[in-house]
Short mmCIF file of C-alpha atoms in Angstrom, two decimals:
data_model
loop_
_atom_site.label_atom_id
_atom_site.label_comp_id
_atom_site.label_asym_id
_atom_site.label_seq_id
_atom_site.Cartn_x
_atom_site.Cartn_y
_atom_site.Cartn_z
CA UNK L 290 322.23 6.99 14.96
CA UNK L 291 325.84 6.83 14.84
CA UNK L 292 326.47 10.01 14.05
CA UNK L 293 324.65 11.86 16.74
CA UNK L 294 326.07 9.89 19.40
CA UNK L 295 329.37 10.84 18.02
CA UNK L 296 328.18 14.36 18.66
CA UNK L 297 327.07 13.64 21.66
CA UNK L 298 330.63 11.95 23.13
CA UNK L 299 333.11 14.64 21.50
CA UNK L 300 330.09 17.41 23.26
CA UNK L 301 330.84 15.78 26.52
CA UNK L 302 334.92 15.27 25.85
CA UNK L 303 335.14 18.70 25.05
CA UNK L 304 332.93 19.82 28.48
CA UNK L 305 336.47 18.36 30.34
CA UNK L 306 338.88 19.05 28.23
CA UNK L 307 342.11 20.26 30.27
CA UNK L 308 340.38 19.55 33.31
CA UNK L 309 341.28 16.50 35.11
CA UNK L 310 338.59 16.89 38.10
CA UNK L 311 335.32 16.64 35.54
CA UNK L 312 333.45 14.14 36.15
CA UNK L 313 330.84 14.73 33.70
CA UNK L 314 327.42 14.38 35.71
CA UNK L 315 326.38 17.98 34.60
CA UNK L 316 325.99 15.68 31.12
CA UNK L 317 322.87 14.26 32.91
CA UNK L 318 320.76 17.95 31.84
CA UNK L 319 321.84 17.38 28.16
CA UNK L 320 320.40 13.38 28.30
CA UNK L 321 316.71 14.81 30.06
CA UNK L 322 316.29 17.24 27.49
CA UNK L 323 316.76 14.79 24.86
CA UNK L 324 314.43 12.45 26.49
CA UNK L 325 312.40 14.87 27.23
CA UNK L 326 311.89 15.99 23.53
CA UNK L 327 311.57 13.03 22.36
CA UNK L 328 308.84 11.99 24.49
CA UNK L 329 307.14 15.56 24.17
CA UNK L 330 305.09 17.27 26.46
CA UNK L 331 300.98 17.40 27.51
CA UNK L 332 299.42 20.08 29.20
CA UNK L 333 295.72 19.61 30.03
CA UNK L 334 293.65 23.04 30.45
CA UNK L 335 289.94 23.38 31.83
CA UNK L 336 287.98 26.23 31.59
CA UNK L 337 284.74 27.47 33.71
CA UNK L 338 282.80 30.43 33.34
CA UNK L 339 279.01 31.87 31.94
CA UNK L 340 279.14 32.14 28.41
CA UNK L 341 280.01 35.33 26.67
CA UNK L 342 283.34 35.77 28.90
CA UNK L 343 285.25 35.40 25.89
CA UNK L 344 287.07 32.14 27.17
CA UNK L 345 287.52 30.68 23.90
CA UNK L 346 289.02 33.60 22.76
CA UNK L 347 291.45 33.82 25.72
CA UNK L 348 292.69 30.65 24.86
CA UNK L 349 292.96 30.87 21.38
CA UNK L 350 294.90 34.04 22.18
CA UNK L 351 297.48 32.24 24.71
CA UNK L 352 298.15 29.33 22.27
CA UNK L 353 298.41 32.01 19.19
CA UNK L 354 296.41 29.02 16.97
CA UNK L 355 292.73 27.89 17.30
CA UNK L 356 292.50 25.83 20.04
CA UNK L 357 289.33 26.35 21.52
CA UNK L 358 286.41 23.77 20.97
CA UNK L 359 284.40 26.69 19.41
CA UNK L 360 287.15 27.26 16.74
CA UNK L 361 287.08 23.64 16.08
CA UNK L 362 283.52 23.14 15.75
CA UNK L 363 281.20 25.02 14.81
CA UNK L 364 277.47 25.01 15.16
CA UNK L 365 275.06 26.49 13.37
CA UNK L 366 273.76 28.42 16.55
CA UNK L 367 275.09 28.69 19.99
CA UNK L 368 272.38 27.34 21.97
CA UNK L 369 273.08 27.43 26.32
CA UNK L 370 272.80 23.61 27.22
CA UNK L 371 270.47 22.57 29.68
CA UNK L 372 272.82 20.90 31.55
CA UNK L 373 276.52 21.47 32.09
CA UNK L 374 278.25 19.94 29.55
CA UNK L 375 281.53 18.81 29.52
CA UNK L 376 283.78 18.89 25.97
CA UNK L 377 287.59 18.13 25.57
CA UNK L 378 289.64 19.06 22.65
CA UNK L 379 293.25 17.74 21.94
CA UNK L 380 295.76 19.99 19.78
CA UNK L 381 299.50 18.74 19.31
CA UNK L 382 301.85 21.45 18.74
CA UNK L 383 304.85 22.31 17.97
CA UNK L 384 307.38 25.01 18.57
CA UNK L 385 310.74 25.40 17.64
CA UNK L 386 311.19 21.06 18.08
CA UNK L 387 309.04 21.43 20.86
CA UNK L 388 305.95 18.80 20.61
CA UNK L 389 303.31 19.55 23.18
CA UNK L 390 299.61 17.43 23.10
CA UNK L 391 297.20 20.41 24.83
CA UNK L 392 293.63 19.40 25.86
CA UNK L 393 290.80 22.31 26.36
CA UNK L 394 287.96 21.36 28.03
CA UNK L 395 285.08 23.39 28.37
CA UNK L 396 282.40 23.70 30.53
CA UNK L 397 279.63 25.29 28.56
CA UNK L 398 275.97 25.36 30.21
CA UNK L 399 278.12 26.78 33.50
CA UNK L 400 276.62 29.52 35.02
CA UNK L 401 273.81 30.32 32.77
CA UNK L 402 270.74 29.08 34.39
CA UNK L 403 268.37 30.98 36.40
CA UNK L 404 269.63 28.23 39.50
CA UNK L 405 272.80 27.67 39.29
CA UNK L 406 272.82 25.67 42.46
CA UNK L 407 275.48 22.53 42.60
CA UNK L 408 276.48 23.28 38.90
CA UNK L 409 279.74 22.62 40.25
CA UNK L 410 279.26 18.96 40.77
CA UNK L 411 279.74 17.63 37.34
CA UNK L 412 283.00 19.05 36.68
CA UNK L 413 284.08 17.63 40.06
CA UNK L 414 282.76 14.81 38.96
CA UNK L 415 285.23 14.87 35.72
CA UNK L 416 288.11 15.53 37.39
CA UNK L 417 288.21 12.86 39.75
CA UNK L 418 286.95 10.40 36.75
CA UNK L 419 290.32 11.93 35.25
CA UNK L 420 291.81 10.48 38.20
CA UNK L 421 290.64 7.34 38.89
CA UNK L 422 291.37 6.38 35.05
CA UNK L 423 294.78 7.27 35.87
CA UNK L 424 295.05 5.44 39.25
CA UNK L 425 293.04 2.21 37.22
CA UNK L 426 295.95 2.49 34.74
CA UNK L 427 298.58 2.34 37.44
CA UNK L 428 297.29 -0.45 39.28
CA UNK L 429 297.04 -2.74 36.43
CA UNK L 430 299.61 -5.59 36.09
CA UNK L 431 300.74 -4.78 33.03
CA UNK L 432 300.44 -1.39 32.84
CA UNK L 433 301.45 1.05 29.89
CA UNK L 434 305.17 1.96 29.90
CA UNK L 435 304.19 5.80 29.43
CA UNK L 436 300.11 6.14 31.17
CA UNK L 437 297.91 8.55 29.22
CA UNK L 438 297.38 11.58 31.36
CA UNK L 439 294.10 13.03 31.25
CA UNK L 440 293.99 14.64 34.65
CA UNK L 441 293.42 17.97 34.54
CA UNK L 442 296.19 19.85 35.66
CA UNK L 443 294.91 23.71 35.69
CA UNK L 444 291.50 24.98 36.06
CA UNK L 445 290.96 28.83 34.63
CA UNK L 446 287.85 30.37 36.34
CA UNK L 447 286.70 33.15 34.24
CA UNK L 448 284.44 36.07 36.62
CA UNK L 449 282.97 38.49 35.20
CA UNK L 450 283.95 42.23 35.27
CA UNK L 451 281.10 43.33 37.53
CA UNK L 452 283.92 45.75 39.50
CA UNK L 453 281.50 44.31 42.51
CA UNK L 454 282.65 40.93 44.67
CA UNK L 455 282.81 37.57 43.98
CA UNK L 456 279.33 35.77 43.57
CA UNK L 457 278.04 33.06 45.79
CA UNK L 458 278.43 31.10 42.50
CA UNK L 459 281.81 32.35 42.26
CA UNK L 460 282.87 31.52 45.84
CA UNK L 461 281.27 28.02 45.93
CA UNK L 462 282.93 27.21 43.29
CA UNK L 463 286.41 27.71 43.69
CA UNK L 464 286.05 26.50 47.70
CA UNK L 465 284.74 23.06 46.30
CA UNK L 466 287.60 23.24 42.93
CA UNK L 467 290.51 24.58 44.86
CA UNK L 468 290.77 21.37 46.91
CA UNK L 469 291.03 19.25 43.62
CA UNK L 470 292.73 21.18 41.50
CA UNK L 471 294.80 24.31 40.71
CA UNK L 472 292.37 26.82 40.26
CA UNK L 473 294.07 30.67 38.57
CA UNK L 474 291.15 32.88 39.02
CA UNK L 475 290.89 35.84 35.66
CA UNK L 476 288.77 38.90 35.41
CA UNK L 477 287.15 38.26 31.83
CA UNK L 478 287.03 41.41 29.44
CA UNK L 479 289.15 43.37 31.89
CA UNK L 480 288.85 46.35 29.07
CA UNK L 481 285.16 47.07 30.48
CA UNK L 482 286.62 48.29 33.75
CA UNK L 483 288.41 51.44 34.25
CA UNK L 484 292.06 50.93 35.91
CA UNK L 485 290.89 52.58 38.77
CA UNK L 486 287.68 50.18 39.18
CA UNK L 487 290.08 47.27 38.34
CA UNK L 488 292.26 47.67 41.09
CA UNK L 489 289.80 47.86 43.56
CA UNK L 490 287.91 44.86 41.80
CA UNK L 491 291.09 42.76 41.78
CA UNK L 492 291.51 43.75 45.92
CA UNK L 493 287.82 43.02 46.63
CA UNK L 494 288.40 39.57 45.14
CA UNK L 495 291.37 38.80 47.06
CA UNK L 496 290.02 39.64 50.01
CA UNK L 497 287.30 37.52 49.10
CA UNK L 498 289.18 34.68 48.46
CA UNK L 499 291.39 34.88 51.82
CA UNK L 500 287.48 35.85 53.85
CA UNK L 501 286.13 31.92 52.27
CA UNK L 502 289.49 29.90 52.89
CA UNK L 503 289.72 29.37 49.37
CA UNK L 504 293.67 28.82 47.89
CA UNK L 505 294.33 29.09 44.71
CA UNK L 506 297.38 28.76 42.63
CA UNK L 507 300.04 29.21 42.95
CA UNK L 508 299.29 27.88 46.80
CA UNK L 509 301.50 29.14 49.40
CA UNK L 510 301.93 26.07 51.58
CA UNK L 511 303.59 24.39 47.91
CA UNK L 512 306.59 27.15 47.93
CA UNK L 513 309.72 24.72 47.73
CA UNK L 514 312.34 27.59 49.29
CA UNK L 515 312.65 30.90 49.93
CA UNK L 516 313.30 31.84 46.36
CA UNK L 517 309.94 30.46 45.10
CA UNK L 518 308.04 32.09 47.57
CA UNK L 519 309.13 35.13 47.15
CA UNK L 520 308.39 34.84 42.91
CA UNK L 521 304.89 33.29 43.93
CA UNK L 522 304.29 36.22 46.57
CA UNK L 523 304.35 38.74 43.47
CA UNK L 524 301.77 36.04 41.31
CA UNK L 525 299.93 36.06 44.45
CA UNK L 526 299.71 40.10 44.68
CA UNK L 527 298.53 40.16 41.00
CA UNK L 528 295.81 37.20 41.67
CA UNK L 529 293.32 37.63 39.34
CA UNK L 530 294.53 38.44 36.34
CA UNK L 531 292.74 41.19 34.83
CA UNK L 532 292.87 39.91 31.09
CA UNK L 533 291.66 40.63 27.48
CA UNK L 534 291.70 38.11 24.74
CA UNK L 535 291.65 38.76 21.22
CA UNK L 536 292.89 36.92 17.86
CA UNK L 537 292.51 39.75 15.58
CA UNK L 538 295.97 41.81 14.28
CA UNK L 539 295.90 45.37 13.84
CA UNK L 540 298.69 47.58 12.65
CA UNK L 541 300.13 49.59 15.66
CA UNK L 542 303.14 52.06 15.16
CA UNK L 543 304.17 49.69 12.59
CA UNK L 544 303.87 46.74 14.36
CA UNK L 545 301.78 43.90 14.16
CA UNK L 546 300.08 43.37 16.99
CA UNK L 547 296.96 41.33 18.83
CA UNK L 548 294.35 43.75 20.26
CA UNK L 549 290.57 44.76 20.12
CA UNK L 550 290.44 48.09 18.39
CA UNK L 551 287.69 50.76 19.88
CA UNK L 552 287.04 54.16 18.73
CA UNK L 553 289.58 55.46 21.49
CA UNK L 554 292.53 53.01 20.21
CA UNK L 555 293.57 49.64 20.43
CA UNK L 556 293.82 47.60 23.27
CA UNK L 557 297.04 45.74 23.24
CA UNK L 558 296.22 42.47 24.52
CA UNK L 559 300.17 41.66 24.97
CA UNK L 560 301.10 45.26 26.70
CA UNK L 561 301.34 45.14 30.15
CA UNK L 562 300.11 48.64 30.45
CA UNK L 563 296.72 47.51 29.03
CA UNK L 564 296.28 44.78 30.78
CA UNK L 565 297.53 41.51 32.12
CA UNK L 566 297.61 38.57 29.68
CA UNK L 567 301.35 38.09 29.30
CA UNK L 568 301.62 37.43 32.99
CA UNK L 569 298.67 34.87 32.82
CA UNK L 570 300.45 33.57 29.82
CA UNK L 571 304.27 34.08 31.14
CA UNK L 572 302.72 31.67 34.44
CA UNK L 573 300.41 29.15 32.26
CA UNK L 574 303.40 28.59 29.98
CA UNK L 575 306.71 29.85 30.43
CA UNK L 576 307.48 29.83 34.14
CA UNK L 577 304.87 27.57 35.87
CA UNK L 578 303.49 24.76 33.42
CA UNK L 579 306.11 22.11 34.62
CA UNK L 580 304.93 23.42 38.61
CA UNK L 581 301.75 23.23 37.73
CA UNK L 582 301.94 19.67 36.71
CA UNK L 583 303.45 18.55 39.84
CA UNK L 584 301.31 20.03 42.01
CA UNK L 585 298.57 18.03 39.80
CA UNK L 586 300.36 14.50 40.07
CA UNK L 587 302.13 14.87 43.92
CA UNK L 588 299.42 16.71 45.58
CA UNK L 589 295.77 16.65 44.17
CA UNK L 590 296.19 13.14 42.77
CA UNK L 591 298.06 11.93 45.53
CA UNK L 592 294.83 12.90 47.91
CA UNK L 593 292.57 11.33 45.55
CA UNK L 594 294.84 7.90 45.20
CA UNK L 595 295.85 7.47 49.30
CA UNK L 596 292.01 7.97 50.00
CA UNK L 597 290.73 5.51 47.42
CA UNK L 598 293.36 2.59 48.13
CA UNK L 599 292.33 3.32 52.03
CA UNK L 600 288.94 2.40 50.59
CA UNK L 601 289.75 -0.42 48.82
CA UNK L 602 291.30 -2.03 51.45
CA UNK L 603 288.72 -1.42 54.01
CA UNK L 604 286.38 -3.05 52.02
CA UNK L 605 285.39 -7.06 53.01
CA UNK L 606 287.35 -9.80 51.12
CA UNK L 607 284.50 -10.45 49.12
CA UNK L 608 285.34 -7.94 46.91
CA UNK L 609 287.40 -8.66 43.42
CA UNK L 610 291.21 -7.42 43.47
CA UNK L 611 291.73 -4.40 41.57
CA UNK L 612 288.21 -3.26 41.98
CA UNK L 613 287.82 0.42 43.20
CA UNK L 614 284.20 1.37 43.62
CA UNK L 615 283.59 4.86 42.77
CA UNK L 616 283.44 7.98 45.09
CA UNK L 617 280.81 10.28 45.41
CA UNK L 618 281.39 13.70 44.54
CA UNK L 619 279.88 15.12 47.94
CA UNK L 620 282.85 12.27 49.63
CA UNK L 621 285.54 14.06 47.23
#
């Protein structure tokens, strides 16, 4: 369009007008965000937890639309699966010229048997089929110019507000996950717990997490600089997020606002004094996403891809080129 790239050359004449030392690389911001809009964004969300933690809700909440696969479709009965069962939903949306493609998948059947023991091994099992079909798309010969990117690039495990510890279920789970993929741990229904018996739930779970090795995100050996690690060392203080989800608007001091209403008030799911969904969100969304997504594609992937092309070529000549045989999840 001739027009805009008029714009776009007076934008950048007028950036060094008068001043006969400019260049004009700081241009080079103005051309990513172009391409960058143009090409849109995708965000890929999982999320684990027994039913009844109200993680459709949650999301539904973050996304302010209905994103969640039970918005989407709807059965006549919720029945618990007698396996896990593994269900992705894509959503494109769009704010203010922003186009973003977000996938929920959901884990329902997770953590609602009577033995729940290796549940955890078929959403392993996913995620590293999200990342072979990635690295089989990169090592093609002609391969796409832009690859579809189904990896999953955040994992939200939902506990339950027991005020107690972490399960066995609980811990087993994230020390197997956090390897694989950026686990942020919430406290589901955080509105069931007084604030005294949340603090000392959300303590007990930290020390929890540091007692089983387990690192979730935002990880601390990731920090780029100083300045990242001391913004991650406040995420890290808050780690879990004590949250409540809710798509209902109620009337507040003339205000419209999300909450669940009780006999004692509302419950302002946005007001940091009531609990702590706009810092989940403010992380998911507004500060972290893009971090998120590299951690994703330059760490977890990049494990996944060195270990499977060291596999591939350790295996006898016999075998086709561009074959990878797949891993076991106990190997992963």
């Amino acid at each position: 369009n001739s027009v805009n790239i008029r714009d776009i050359y007076s934008l950048i004449a007028s950036h060094g007008a008068g001043d006969f030392s400019y260049v004009g690389i700081d241009a080079i911001l103005e051309q990513m965000r172009r391409k960058a809009m143009k090409q849109g964004f995708e965000l890929n969300i999982m999320i684990v937890g027994q039913s009844g933690l109200g993680k459709s809700t949650l999301m539904n909440t973050l996304f302010k639309s209905k994103v969640s696969r039970k918005s989407v479709v709807s059965t006549p009965e919720e029945r618990i699966p007698k396996t896990i069962e593994i269900k992705s939903i894509s959503h494109d949306i769009e704010e203010k010229g922003v186009r973003m493609k977000l996938t929920v998948i959901d884990t329902p059947g997770f953590g609602d048997h009577i033995n729940n023991e290796n549940c955890w091994q078929p959403i392993m099992k996913f995620i590293n089929d999200q990342y072979e079909q990635y690295l089989q798309e990169e090592i093609n010969i002609n391969r796409k110019k832009r690859i579809p990117d189904s990896r999953v690039h955040c994992c939200m495990y939902f506990i339950p507000p027991t005020g107690h510890c972490l399960r066995p279920l609980d811990v087993e789970f994230m020390s197997r996950l956090s390897k694989v993929v950026n686990i942020v741990p919430v406290i589901a229904k955080a509105d069931t717990l007084t604030l005294e018996e949340r603090d000392f739930f959300k303590q007990t779970i930290r020390e929890g997490l540091r007692a089983n090795g387990i690192d979730v995100y935002p990880q601390k050996e990731f920090d780029e600089d100083a300045d990242d690690r001391m913004i991650n060392d406040k995420i890290r203080e808050m780690i879990p997020f004590a949250v409540v989800g809710s798509d209902q608007e109620y009337q507040v001091n003339g205000k419209r606002l999300l909450g669940r209403k009780t006999k004692w008030g509302t419950i302002e799911v946005e007001n940091i004094a009531h609990c702590e969904f706009a810092y989940l969100r403010d992380l998911l969304i507004r500060t972290h996403m893009q971090n998120i997504k590299d951690i994703t594609s330059s760490i977890h992937y990049e494990v996944y891809r060195v270990r499977r092309l060291n596999e591939t070529n350790a295996q006898p000549s016999g075998q086709p080129p561009n074959t990878l045989q797949q891993c076991s999840v106990e190997q992963l």
